[in-house]
Short mmCIF file of C-alpha atoms and ligand atoms in Angstrom, two decimals:
data_model
loop_
_atom_site.label_atom_id
_atom_site.label_comp_id
_atom_site.label_asym_id
_atom_site.label_seq_id
_atom_site.Cartn_x
_atom_site.Cartn_y
_atom_site.Cartn_z
CA UNK M 128 38.49 -27.69 -15.51
CA UNK M 129 37.26 -24.38 -16.94
CA UNK M 130 33.56 -23.58 -17.33
CA UNK M 131 33.92 -23.99 -21.10
CA UNK M 132 35.13 -27.58 -21.00
CA UNK M 133 33.13 -30.76 -20.71
CA UNK M 134 33.81 -33.31 -17.97
CA UNK M 135 36.43 -35.85 -19.05
CA UNK M 136 35.00 -38.89 -17.28
CA UNK M 137 31.52 -40.26 -17.94
CA UNK M 138 29.72 -41.53 -14.84
CA UNK M 139 29.20 -45.28 -14.58
CA UNK M 140 25.71 -46.54 -15.43
CA UNK M 141 23.08 -46.30 -12.72
CA UNK M 142 20.54 -48.59 -14.33
CA UNK M 143 17.88 -49.95 -12.02
CA UNK M 144 18.74 -53.46 -13.17
CA UNK M 145 22.04 -53.30 -11.21
CA UNK M 146 20.31 -52.03 -8.08
CA UNK M 147 17.80 -53.38 -5.57
CA UNK M 148 15.83 -50.11 -5.82
CA UNK M 149 13.16 -50.66 -8.44
CA UNK M 150 10.22 -48.88 -6.78
CA UNK M 151 11.06 -45.40 -5.49
CA UNK M 152 9.01 -43.03 -3.33
CA UNK M 153 9.99 -39.52 -4.41
CA UNK M 154 8.75 -36.96 -1.92
CA UNK M 155 8.61 -33.37 -3.21
CA UNK M 156 8.72 -34.81 -6.73
CA UNK M 157 6.58 -32.02 -8.23
CA UNK M 158 9.17 -29.35 -7.43
CA UNK M 159 12.17 -28.14 -9.41
CA UNK M 160 14.86 -30.77 -8.74
CA UNK M 161 12.51 -33.60 -7.73
CA UNK M 162 10.57 -33.40 -11.01
CA UNK M 163 13.84 -33.47 -12.98
CA UNK M 164 14.82 -36.62 -11.06
CA UNK M 165 11.45 -38.24 -11.89
CA UNK M 166 11.58 -37.25 -15.58
CA UNK M 167 15.16 -38.47 -15.97
CA UNK M 168 14.71 -41.80 -14.15
CA UNK M 169 11.42 -42.72 -15.85
CA UNK M 170 12.64 -41.39 -19.21
CA UNK M 171 15.44 -43.98 -19.14
CA UNK M 172 12.74 -46.67 -19.54
CA UNK M 173 14.57 -49.30 -17.50
CA UNK M 174 11.52 -50.55 -15.59
CA UNK M 175 11.93 -48.42 -12.45
CA UNK M 176 8.59 -47.42 -10.88
CA UNK M 177 8.09 -44.13 -9.04
CA UNK M 178 5.43 -42.90 -6.62
CA UNK M 179 5.54 -39.15 -6.06
CA UNK M 180 4.20 -37.79 -2.78
CA UNK M 181 3.88 -34.01 -2.93
CA UNK M 182 1.82 -31.52 -0.95
CA UNK M 183 1.64 -29.16 -3.96
CA UNK M 184 2.60 -26.02 -2.06
CA UNK M 185 2.99 -22.81 -4.09
CA UNK M 186 6.30 -24.34 -5.33
CA UNK M 187 4.90 -27.74 -6.36
CA UNK M 188 3.49 -27.98 -9.86
CA UNK M 189 1.88 -31.04 -11.43
CA UNK M 190 2.70 -29.56 -14.86
CA UNK M 191 6.38 -30.29 -14.11
CA UNK M 192 5.49 -33.98 -14.49
CA UNK M 193 3.43 -33.64 -17.68
CA UNK M 194 6.12 -35.27 -19.83
CA UNK M 195 5.82 -38.39 -17.70
CA UNK M 196 2.05 -38.39 -17.31
CA UNK M 197 1.49 -37.87 -21.05
CA UNK M 198 3.71 -40.80 -22.06
CA UNK M 199 1.78 -44.09 -21.74
CA UNK M 200 4.88 -46.24 -21.07
CA UNK M 201 6.15 -43.91 -18.33
CA UNK M 202 2.68 -43.20 -16.92
CA UNK M 203 2.23 -46.96 -16.34
CA UNK M 204 5.23 -46.90 -13.99
CA UNK M 205 4.19 -43.67 -12.25
CA UNK M 206 1.73 -42.69 -9.54
CA UNK M 207 1.05 -39.26 -8.04
CA UNK M 208 -0.24 -38.84 -4.48
CA UNK M 209 -1.02 -35.40 -3.11
CA UNK M 210 -0.15 -35.29 0.59
CA UNK M 211 2.14 -34.07 3.35
CA UNK M 212 5.34 -35.87 4.41
CA UNK M 213 4.50 -34.82 7.97
CA UNK M 214 1.29 -36.94 7.87
CA UNK M 215 2.07 -40.48 9.16
CA UNK M 216 -1.23 -41.88 7.83
CA UNK M 217 -0.25 -40.98 4.27
CA UNK M 218 3.45 -41.77 4.56
CA UNK M 219 3.27 -45.21 6.27
CA UNK M 220 1.50 -47.21 3.53
CA UNK M 221 3.61 -45.59 0.79
CA UNK M 222 6.89 -46.41 2.53
CA UNK M 223 5.65 -49.97 3.11
CA UNK M 224 5.52 -50.63 -0.62
CA UNK M 225 8.75 -48.95 -1.79
CA UNK M 226 12.42 -49.97 -1.87
CA UNK M 227 13.81 -46.48 -1.33
CA UNK M 228 12.70 -42.94 -0.48
CA UNK M 229 14.30 -39.89 -2.04
CA UNK M 230 13.24 -36.90 0.01
CA UNK M 231 13.23 -33.63 -1.93
CA UNK M 232 10.25 -32.22 0.03
CA UNK M 233 11.11 -28.95 1.76
CA UNK M 234 10.33 -25.29 1.84
CA UNK M 235 13.32 -24.24 -0.25
CA UNK M 236 13.57 -20.43 -0.42
CA UNK M 237 15.88 -18.66 2.04
CA UNK M 238 14.08 -15.30 1.73
CA UNK M 239 10.72 -16.88 2.61
CA UNK M 240 12.35 -18.60 5.63
CA UNK M 241 13.36 -15.15 6.87
CA UNK M 242 9.78 -13.85 6.45
CA UNK M 243 7.99 -16.97 7.88
CA UNK M 244 10.17 -19.76 9.35
CA UNK M 245 7.47 -22.09 10.71
CA UNK M 246 6.63 -24.11 7.58
CA UNK M 247 10.37 -24.75 7.12
CA UNK M 248 10.54 -26.49 10.49
CA UNK M 249 7.31 -28.46 9.98
CA UNK M 250 8.41 -30.02 6.69
CA UNK M 251 12.18 -29.96 7.22
CA UNK M 252 12.22 -31.44 10.73
CA UNK M 253 8.85 -33.05 11.60
CA UNK M 254 8.35 -34.27 8.03
CA UNK M 255 11.76 -35.96 7.98
CA UNK M 256 11.04 -37.52 11.36
CA UNK M 257 7.77 -38.99 10.04
CA UNK M 258 9.61 -40.51 7.04
CA UNK M 259 12.25 -42.01 9.35
CA UNK M 260 9.65 -43.49 11.70
CA UNK M 261 7.97 -45.13 8.70
CA UNK M 262 11.37 -46.64 7.77
CA UNK M 263 11.75 -47.93 11.31
CA UNK M 264 8.35 -49.67 11.00
CA UNK M 265 9.66 -51.39 7.88
CA UNK M 266 12.82 -52.46 9.71
CA UNK M 267 10.54 -54.14 12.26
CA UNK M 268 8.70 -55.90 9.41
CA UNK M 269 12.04 -57.23 8.13
CA UNK M 270 12.70 -58.73 11.55
CA UNK M 271 9.26 -60.37 11.42
CA UNK M 272 10.09 -61.81 7.99
CA UNK M 273 7.38 -59.70 6.30
CA UNK M 274 9.74 -58.08 3.80
CA UNK M 275 13.24 -58.92 2.55
CA UNK M 276 14.99 -55.62 3.22
CA UNK M 277 14.13 -52.29 4.78
CA UNK M 278 13.92 -49.21 2.55
CA UNK M 279 16.88 -46.91 2.04
CA UNK M 280 16.20 -43.20 2.63
CA UNK M 281 18.15 -40.48 0.83
CA UNK M 282 17.81 -37.03 2.36
CA UNK M 283 18.44 -34.21 -0.13
CA UNK M 284 20.30 -31.55 1.84
CA UNK M 285 22.27 -28.46 0.90
CA UNK M 286 25.69 -26.79 1.03
CA UNK M 287 24.00 -24.07 3.12
CA UNK M 288 24.28 -26.28 6.22
CA UNK M 289 28.02 -25.45 6.33
CA UNK M 290 27.28 -21.72 6.60
CA UNK M 291 29.29 -19.06 4.80
CA UNK M 292 32.79 -20.19 3.72
CA UNK M 293 35.10 -17.22 3.17
CA UNK M 294 37.93 -19.33 1.74
CA UNK M 295 38.65 -22.97 0.97
CA UNK M 296 36.18 -25.79 0.43
CA UNK M 297 33.73 -27.42 2.86
CA UNK M 298 34.25 -31.15 3.40
CA UNK M 299 31.65 -33.64 4.62
CA UNK M 300 33.17 -33.89 8.12
CA UNK M 301 33.22 -30.13 8.75
CA UNK M 302 31.24 -28.54 11.55
CA UNK M 303 27.77 -27.38 10.46
CA UNK M 304 27.08 -23.67 10.99
CA UNK M 305 23.72 -22.88 9.36
CA UNK M 306 22.82 -19.19 9.47
CA UNK M 307 19.21 -18.93 8.17
CA UNK M 308 16.00 -20.63 9.34
CA UNK M 309 16.04 -22.52 6.01
CA UNK M 310 19.53 -23.92 6.46
CA UNK M 311 18.98 -24.61 10.18
CA UNK M 312 15.92 -26.73 9.30
CA UNK M 313 17.91 -28.54 6.58
CA UNK M 314 20.73 -29.24 9.04
CA UNK M 315 18.24 -30.63 11.58
CA UNK M 316 16.63 -32.87 8.95
CA UNK M 317 19.88 -34.42 7.78
CA UNK M 318 21.16 -34.84 11.35
CA UNK M 319 17.98 -36.81 12.11
CA UNK M 320 18.76 -39.14 9.20
CA UNK M 321 22.30 -39.68 10.48
CA UNK M 322 21.04 -40.24 14.03
CA UNK M 323 18.59 -42.93 12.83
CA UNK M 324 21.39 -44.65 10.89
CA UNK M 325 23.58 -44.70 14.01
CA UNK M 326 20.90 -45.49 16.60
CA UNK M 327 18.46 -47.77 14.77
CA UNK M 328 20.57 -48.99 11.85
CA UNK M 329 18.27 -47.26 9.36
CA UNK M 330 19.72 -47.37 5.82
CA UNK M 331 20.15 -43.60 5.31
CA UNK M 332 22.34 -41.42 3.10
CA UNK M 333 22.58 -37.63 2.78
CA UNK M 334 23.55 -35.44 -0.17
CA UNK M 335 24.54 -31.77 0.14
CA UNK M 336 23.91 -30.09 -3.19
CA UNK M 337 25.14 -26.78 -4.47
CA UNK M 338 23.08 -23.90 -5.98
CA UNK M 339 21.03 -25.51 -8.71
CA UNK M 340 19.60 -23.91 -11.88
CA UNK M 341 17.79 -25.02 -15.03
CA UNK M 342 14.34 -25.53 -16.60
CA UNK M 343 11.27 -25.56 -14.28
CA UNK M 344 13.10 -23.46 -11.63
CA UNK M 345 10.55 -21.49 -9.61
CA UNK M 346 10.81 -17.77 -10.51
CA UNK M 347 11.38 -16.73 -6.89
CA UNK M 348 15.09 -17.75 -7.13
CA UNK M 349 17.88 -15.52 -8.51
CA UNK M 350 18.39 -16.93 -12.03
CA UNK M 351 14.73 -17.50 -13.01
CA UNK M 352 13.62 -14.27 -11.28
CA UNK M 353 16.14 -12.24 -13.23
CA UNK M 354 15.36 -13.99 -16.53
CA UNK M 355 11.61 -13.49 -16.20
CA UNK M 356 11.90 -9.91 -14.90
CA UNK M 357 14.32 -9.03 -17.71
CA UNK M 358 11.97 -10.52 -20.33
CA UNK M 359 9.34 -8.08 -19.01
CA UNK M 360 11.88 -5.20 -18.68
CA UNK M 361 11.28 -5.07 -14.92
CA UNK M 362 14.00 -4.09 -12.38
CA UNK M 363 16.45 -6.81 -11.30
CA UNK M 364 16.87 -6.51 -7.49
CA UNK M 365 20.49 -7.44 -6.68
CA UNK M 366 21.11 -7.73 -2.94
CA UNK M 367 23.93 -5.68 -1.36
CA UNK M 368 27.10 -5.35 -3.44
CA UNK M 369 26.26 -8.40 -5.58
CA UNK M 370 29.68 -9.95 -4.86
CA UNK M 371 28.28 -12.96 -2.97
CA UNK M 372 29.55 -16.17 -4.54
CA UNK M 373 27.73 -19.39 -5.37
CA UNK M 374 28.87 -22.56 -7.19
CA UNK M 375 26.28 -23.32 -9.89
CA UNK M 376 25.10 -26.88 -10.59
CA UNK M 377 22.87 -27.81 -13.55
CA UNK M 378 19.64 -29.47 -12.44
CA UNK M 379 20.05 -32.74 -14.35
CA UNK M 380 23.59 -33.08 -12.93
CA UNK M 381 22.21 -32.59 -9.42
CA UNK M 382 19.41 -35.13 -10.00
CA UNK M 383 21.87 -37.60 -11.58
CA UNK M 384 24.31 -37.29 -8.68
CA UNK M 385 21.48 -37.93 -6.20
CA UNK M 386 20.52 -41.12 -8.04
CA UNK M 387 24.18 -42.15 -8.18
CA UNK M 388 24.51 -41.76 -4.38
CA UNK M 389 21.19 -43.57 -3.87
CA UNK M 390 22.48 -46.58 -5.80
CA UNK M 391 26.18 -46.53 -4.88
CA UNK M 392 26.58 -44.55 -1.64
CA UNK M 393 27.39 -46.18 1.70
CA UNK M 394 24.77 -46.21 4.43
CA UNK M 395 25.26 -43.54 7.11
CA UNK M 396 27.44 -41.44 4.80
CA UNK M 397 27.08 -37.88 3.49
CA UNK M 398 28.19 -36.74 0.02
CA UNK M 399 28.81 -33.18 -1.23
CA UNK M 400 27.50 -32.41 -4.73
CA UNK M 401 29.42 -29.33 -5.92
CA UNK M 402 28.69 -27.45 -9.15
CA UNK M 403 31.30 -26.40 -11.70
CA UNK M 404 30.99 -22.60 -11.82
CA UNK M 405 32.01 -20.52 -8.80
CA UNK M 406 30.87 -17.03 -9.68
CA UNK M 407 29.87 -13.79 -7.93
CA UNK M 408 26.21 -12.90 -8.44
CA UNK M 409 27.12 -9.86 -10.56
CA UNK M 410 28.92 -12.07 -13.05
CA UNK M 411 25.92 -14.42 -13.29
CA UNK M 412 23.65 -11.43 -13.93
CA UNK M 413 26.02 -10.00 -16.57
CA UNK M 414 26.01 -13.34 -18.42
CA UNK M 415 22.21 -13.58 -18.24
CA UNK M 416 21.77 -10.07 -19.65
CA UNK M 417 24.15 -10.91 -22.49
CA UNK M 418 22.14 -14.02 -23.38
CA UNK M 419 18.89 -12.08 -23.14
CA UNK M 420 20.27 -9.04 -25.02
CA UNK M 421 19.05 -6.74 -22.22
CA UNK M 422 20.88 -3.74 -20.68
CA UNK M 423 22.67 -3.60 -17.29
CA UNK M 424 20.53 -0.52 -16.50
CA UNK M 425 17.75 -2.94 -15.43
CA UNK M 426 19.86 -3.91 -12.38
CA UNK M 427 18.96 -2.23 -9.06
CA UNK M 428 21.18 -2.37 -5.99
CA UNK M 429 18.74 -3.13 -3.14
CA UNK M 430 18.87 -3.74 0.63
CA UNK M 431 20.75 -6.94 1.42
CA UNK M 432 19.25 -10.23 2.67
CA UNK M 433 19.64 -10.33 6.50
CA UNK M 434 22.46 -12.72 7.46
CA UNK M 435 23.34 -13.15 3.77
CA UNK M 436 25.91 -15.95 3.35
CA UNK M 437 28.84 -14.53 1.38
CA UNK M 438 30.17 -17.69 -0.24
CA UNK M 439 29.51 -21.42 -0.51
CA UNK M 440 32.08 -23.82 -1.97
CA UNK M 441 32.38 -27.56 -1.43
CA UNK M 442 35.03 -30.21 -1.96
CA UNK M 443 33.69 -32.94 -4.26
CA UNK M 444 36.44 -35.56 -3.80
CA UNK M 445 34.21 -38.05 -1.99
CA UNK M 446 31.56 -38.01 -4.73
CA UNK M 447 34.24 -38.21 -7.42
CA UNK M 448 35.68 -41.29 -5.69
CA UNK M 449 32.19 -42.83 -5.94
CA UNK M 450 32.46 -42.36 -9.71
CA UNK M 451 30.32 -39.28 -10.42
CA UNK M 452 31.23 -36.33 -12.68
CA UNK M 453 28.97 -33.42 -13.70
CA UNK M 454 28.27 -33.28 -17.42
CA UNK M 455 26.96 -29.78 -18.12
CA UNK M 456 29.14 -26.68 -18.41
CA UNK M 457 27.75 -23.42 -17.00
CA UNK M 458 27.83 -21.82 -20.47
CA UNK M 459 25.66 -24.57 -21.96
CA UNK M 460 23.40 -24.92 -18.92
CA UNK M 461 22.72 -21.18 -18.69
CA UNK M 462 22.02 -20.86 -22.41
CA UNK M 463 19.64 -23.83 -22.29
CA UNK M 464 17.92 -22.35 -19.23
CA UNK M 465 17.37 -18.99 -20.93
CA UNK M 466 16.06 -20.74 -24.05
CA UNK M 467 13.69 -22.83 -21.93
CA UNK M 468 12.22 -19.78 -20.17
CA UNK M 469 11.81 -17.98 -23.49
CA UNK M 470 9.92 -21.01 -24.88
CA UNK M 471 7.79 -21.65 -21.77
CA UNK M 472 6.22 -18.30 -20.99
CA UNK M 473 2.87 -19.84 -20.01
CA UNK M 474 4.63 -21.99 -17.38
CA UNK M 475 6.45 -19.12 -15.70
CA UNK M 476 3.53 -16.70 -15.90
CA UNK M 477 1.41 -19.33 -14.09
CA UNK M 478 4.15 -19.67 -11.44
CA UNK M 479 4.06 -15.90 -11.00
CA UNK M 480 0.31 -15.89 -10.22
CA UNK M 481 -1.79 -16.59 -7.10
CA UNK M 482 0.11 -15.51 -4.02
CA UNK M 483 3.04 -14.22 -6.13
CA UNK M 484 2.07 -10.52 -6.12
CA UNK M 485 1.64 -10.46 -2.32
CA UNK M 486 5.01 -12.21 -1.84
CA UNK M 487 6.73 -9.96 -4.35
CA UNK M 488 5.39 -6.79 -2.71
CA UNK M 489 6.46 -8.00 0.74
CA UNK M 490 9.95 -9.10 -0.34
CA UNK M 491 10.77 -6.39 -2.89
CA UNK M 492 8.32 -3.46 -2.56
CA UNK M 493 10.37 -1.35 -0.14
CA UNK M 494 13.68 -2.69 -1.47
CA UNK M 495 13.04 -1.63 -5.06
CA UNK M 496 11.57 1.73 -3.97
CA UNK M 497 14.76 2.42 -1.96
CA UNK M 498 17.11 0.82 -4.50
CA UNK M 499 19.55 2.53 -6.82
CA UNK M 500 21.05 1.97 -10.23
CA UNK M 501 24.19 -0.14 -9.99
CA UNK M 502 27.38 0.46 -11.93
CA UNK M 503 28.60 -2.60 -13.78
CA UNK M 504 31.93 -3.77 -12.39
CA UNK M 505 34.62 -5.10 -14.68
CA UNK M 506 33.69 -8.64 -15.80
CA UNK M 507 35.61 -11.43 -14.11
CA UNK M 508 38.63 -12.31 -16.31
CA UNK M 509 38.09 -16.01 -16.01
CA UNK M 510 35.59 -17.63 -13.67
CA UNK M 511 37.04 -19.64 -10.83
CA UNK M 512 35.91 -23.08 -11.87
CA UNK M 513 36.89 -26.57 -10.91
P1 NAD H 833 11.11 -26.68 -4.69
O1 NAD H 833 10.64 -25.65 -3.71
O2 NAD H 833 11.08 -26.38 -6.14
O3 NAD H 833 10.29 -28.04 -4.47
C1 NAD H 833 9.90 -28.52 -3.23
C2 NAD H 833 8.75 -29.49 -3.44
O4 NAD H 833 8.40 -30.06 -2.16
C3 NAD H 833 7.48 -28.85 -3.99
O5 NAD H 833 6.94 -29.66 -5.01
C4 NAD H 833 6.54 -28.80 -2.78
O6 NAD H 833 5.17 -28.86 -3.14
C5 NAD H 833 6.98 -30.03 -2.01
N1 NAD H 833 6.68 -29.97 -0.58
C6 NAD H 833 6.94 -28.95 0.28
N2 NAD H 833 6.52 -29.28 1.52
C7 NAD H 833 6.01 -30.54 1.45
C8 NAD H 833 5.45 -31.43 2.39
N3 NAD H 833 5.30 -31.09 3.68
N4 NAD H 833 5.05 -32.66 1.99
C9 NAD H 833 5.19 -33.02 0.67
N5 NAD H 833 5.70 -32.20 -0.28
C10 NAD H 833 6.11 -30.98 0.10
O7 NAD H 833 12.58 -27.08 -4.20
P2 NAD H 833 13.85 -27.55 -5.03
O8 NAD H 833 14.65 -26.36 -5.40
O9 NAD H 833 13.42 -28.52 -6.05
O10 NAD H 833 14.66 -28.30 -3.88
C11 NAD H 833 14.40 -29.67 -3.61
C12 NAD H 833 15.23 -30.11 -2.44
O11 NAD H 833 16.61 -29.89 -2.73
C13 NAD H 833 14.96 -29.34 -1.15
O12 NAD H 833 15.03 -30.24 -0.08
C14 NAD H 833 16.08 -28.33 -1.07
O13 NAD H 833 16.37 -28.00 0.27
C15 NAD H 833 17.22 -29.10 -1.71
N6 NAD H 833 18.24 -28.31 -2.38
C16 NAD H 833 17.90 -27.37 -3.31
C17 NAD H 833 18.90 -26.67 -3.98
C18 NAD H 833 18.58 -25.61 -5.00
O14 NAD H 833 19.48 -24.86 -5.38
N7 NAD H 833 17.35 -25.50 -5.47
C19 NAD H 833 20.25 -26.96 -3.71
C20 NAD H 833 20.56 -27.93 -2.74
C21 NAD H 833 19.55 -28.61 -2.10
O1 DAU H 834 23.17 -23.40 -2.08
C1 DAU H 834 22.05 -24.24 -2.18
C2 DAU H 834 20.80 -23.42 -1.99
O2 DAU H 834 20.68 -22.59 -3.13
C3 DAU H 834 19.55 -24.27 -1.79
O3 DAU H 834 19.69 -25.01 -0.62
C4 DAU H 834 18.30 -23.38 -1.72
O4 DAU H 834 17.14 -24.18 -1.68
C5 DAU H 834 18.26 -22.52 -2.98
O5 DAU H 834 17.18 -21.63 -2.92
C6 DAU H 834 19.57 -21.73 -3.14
O6 DAU H 834 19.71 -20.75 -2.09
P1 DAU H 834 20.30 -19.27 -2.36
O7 DAU H 834 19.79 -18.37 -1.32
O8 DAU H 834 21.76 -19.32 -2.62
O9 DAU H 834 19.58 -19.01 -3.79
P2 DAU H 834 18.81 -17.72 -4.36
O10 DAU H 834 18.50 -18.00 -5.79
O11 DAU H 834 17.70 -17.27 -3.49
O12 DAU H 834 19.95 -16.60 -4.30
C7 DAU H 834 21.19 -16.77 -4.99
C8 DAU H 834 22.03 -15.54 -4.69
O13 DAU H 834 21.41 -14.40 -5.30
C9 DAU H 834 22.15 -15.21 -3.22
O14 DAU H 834 23.44 -14.67 -2.97
C10 DAU H 834 21.09 -14.14 -3.01
C11 DAU H 834 21.09 -13.40 -4.35
N1 DAU H 834 19.79 -12.82 -4.74
C12 DAU H 834 18.69 -13.62 -4.74
C13 DAU H 834 17.45 -13.13 -5.08
C14 DAU H 834 16.23 -14.02 -5.06
C15 DAU H 834 19.70 -11.48 -5.11
O15 DAU H 834 20.71 -10.74 -5.15
N2 DAU H 834 18.47 -10.98 -5.45
C16 DAU H 834 17.34 -11.75 -5.42
O16 DAU H 834 16.24 -11.21 -5.73
#
């Protein structure tokens, strides 16, 4: 399928009515992908209830849930709790009252994991362990006849656990070779889920999602950073030669695939969630500048990310066999993302406040000072899409 075509097969319905999961605990639900999941599930108005547990780190934003909180029908099925997934006193009672946990909570930015790894391990490893222990408590309550079934836990993981893939496509059974503190913590978290499924019979599933983009994406990441910098005519810091390749996945497709696996996936299994646009970073930047009507001269070639993974690409056959297809082409998703950032300047300026300037100076100060203008390479003839 080319990036310009729409998916031929519509996914089967995932209505809560056909599923035992009617009250969900969504951890990290105030972040980019988690908030999309919450908005989409509650916006379907099928009776599903959601409790969000979120620590509100620099990346968590209650405003991402405003559409839900400002709608009386959805607000009645929604509760927000500020707290840490690594805190058993907070997690235990919430897990006790839910049918399933969808764990989005994580420190999610690779560059920050290179600057300060510790928080990545605390949330990504200890936090997941606390969630799993709470599930084990509920399994004990099932044995005592205190509840009908134990909760299912879905761990949201990433293609980065496979490490850099020079050629071919990573499959779920491949060896994991994470290469950054971020991806090492993600690998540890999902391995804990699998180990609890094997050892204690915990009902656990894992998804490995591809590079995600769309509205509400924190401006620290490539696409929103370059959109917001370009809108302000600031330099666009492209790492190394800019030929690293990612497979882009629209945020509502990622959130929808996660819900599909939650409701239809088999316990103990892992499912890749690929995107539908395998492109080198330079090509993504060229397309963004075209949509924004800004010149390539904004692009600076800067010092590379240490240990920078060259390429990620996953095989999606297992998810397809479960009945899921992505719906959003890269052309449409990118145009909608640019439009959203243009229309929501107050949101992204607020995200670029507080600790932003200190982070930006630390990550980019020396890089941009030592950077150079970058010649634009010939545009890719046709993107390698599946
Ligand atoms: P994000 O950084 O936008 O959101 C993370 C959310 O988790 C924030 O709301 C934050 O406040 C919350 N959080 C962090 N630590 C917490 C803790 N200890 N307790 C409770 N809440 C906490 O991240 P995102 O891009 O939405 O990613 C969500 C998940 O998806 C992550 O697990 C990430 O590893 C995974 N993932 C992301 C992508 C991507 O491209 N963004 C792709 C594949 C997988
Ligand atoms: O692949 C899934 C992963 O995608 C998720 O697990 C992570 O949570 C998410 O952050 C993302 O990781 P990446 O490191 O791939 O995304 P990021 O947007 O940081 O970078 C995308 C590419 O762009 C990567 O090759 C690095 C490059 N880049 C990034 C930034 C922020 C630049 O060239 N310049 C930049 O300033």
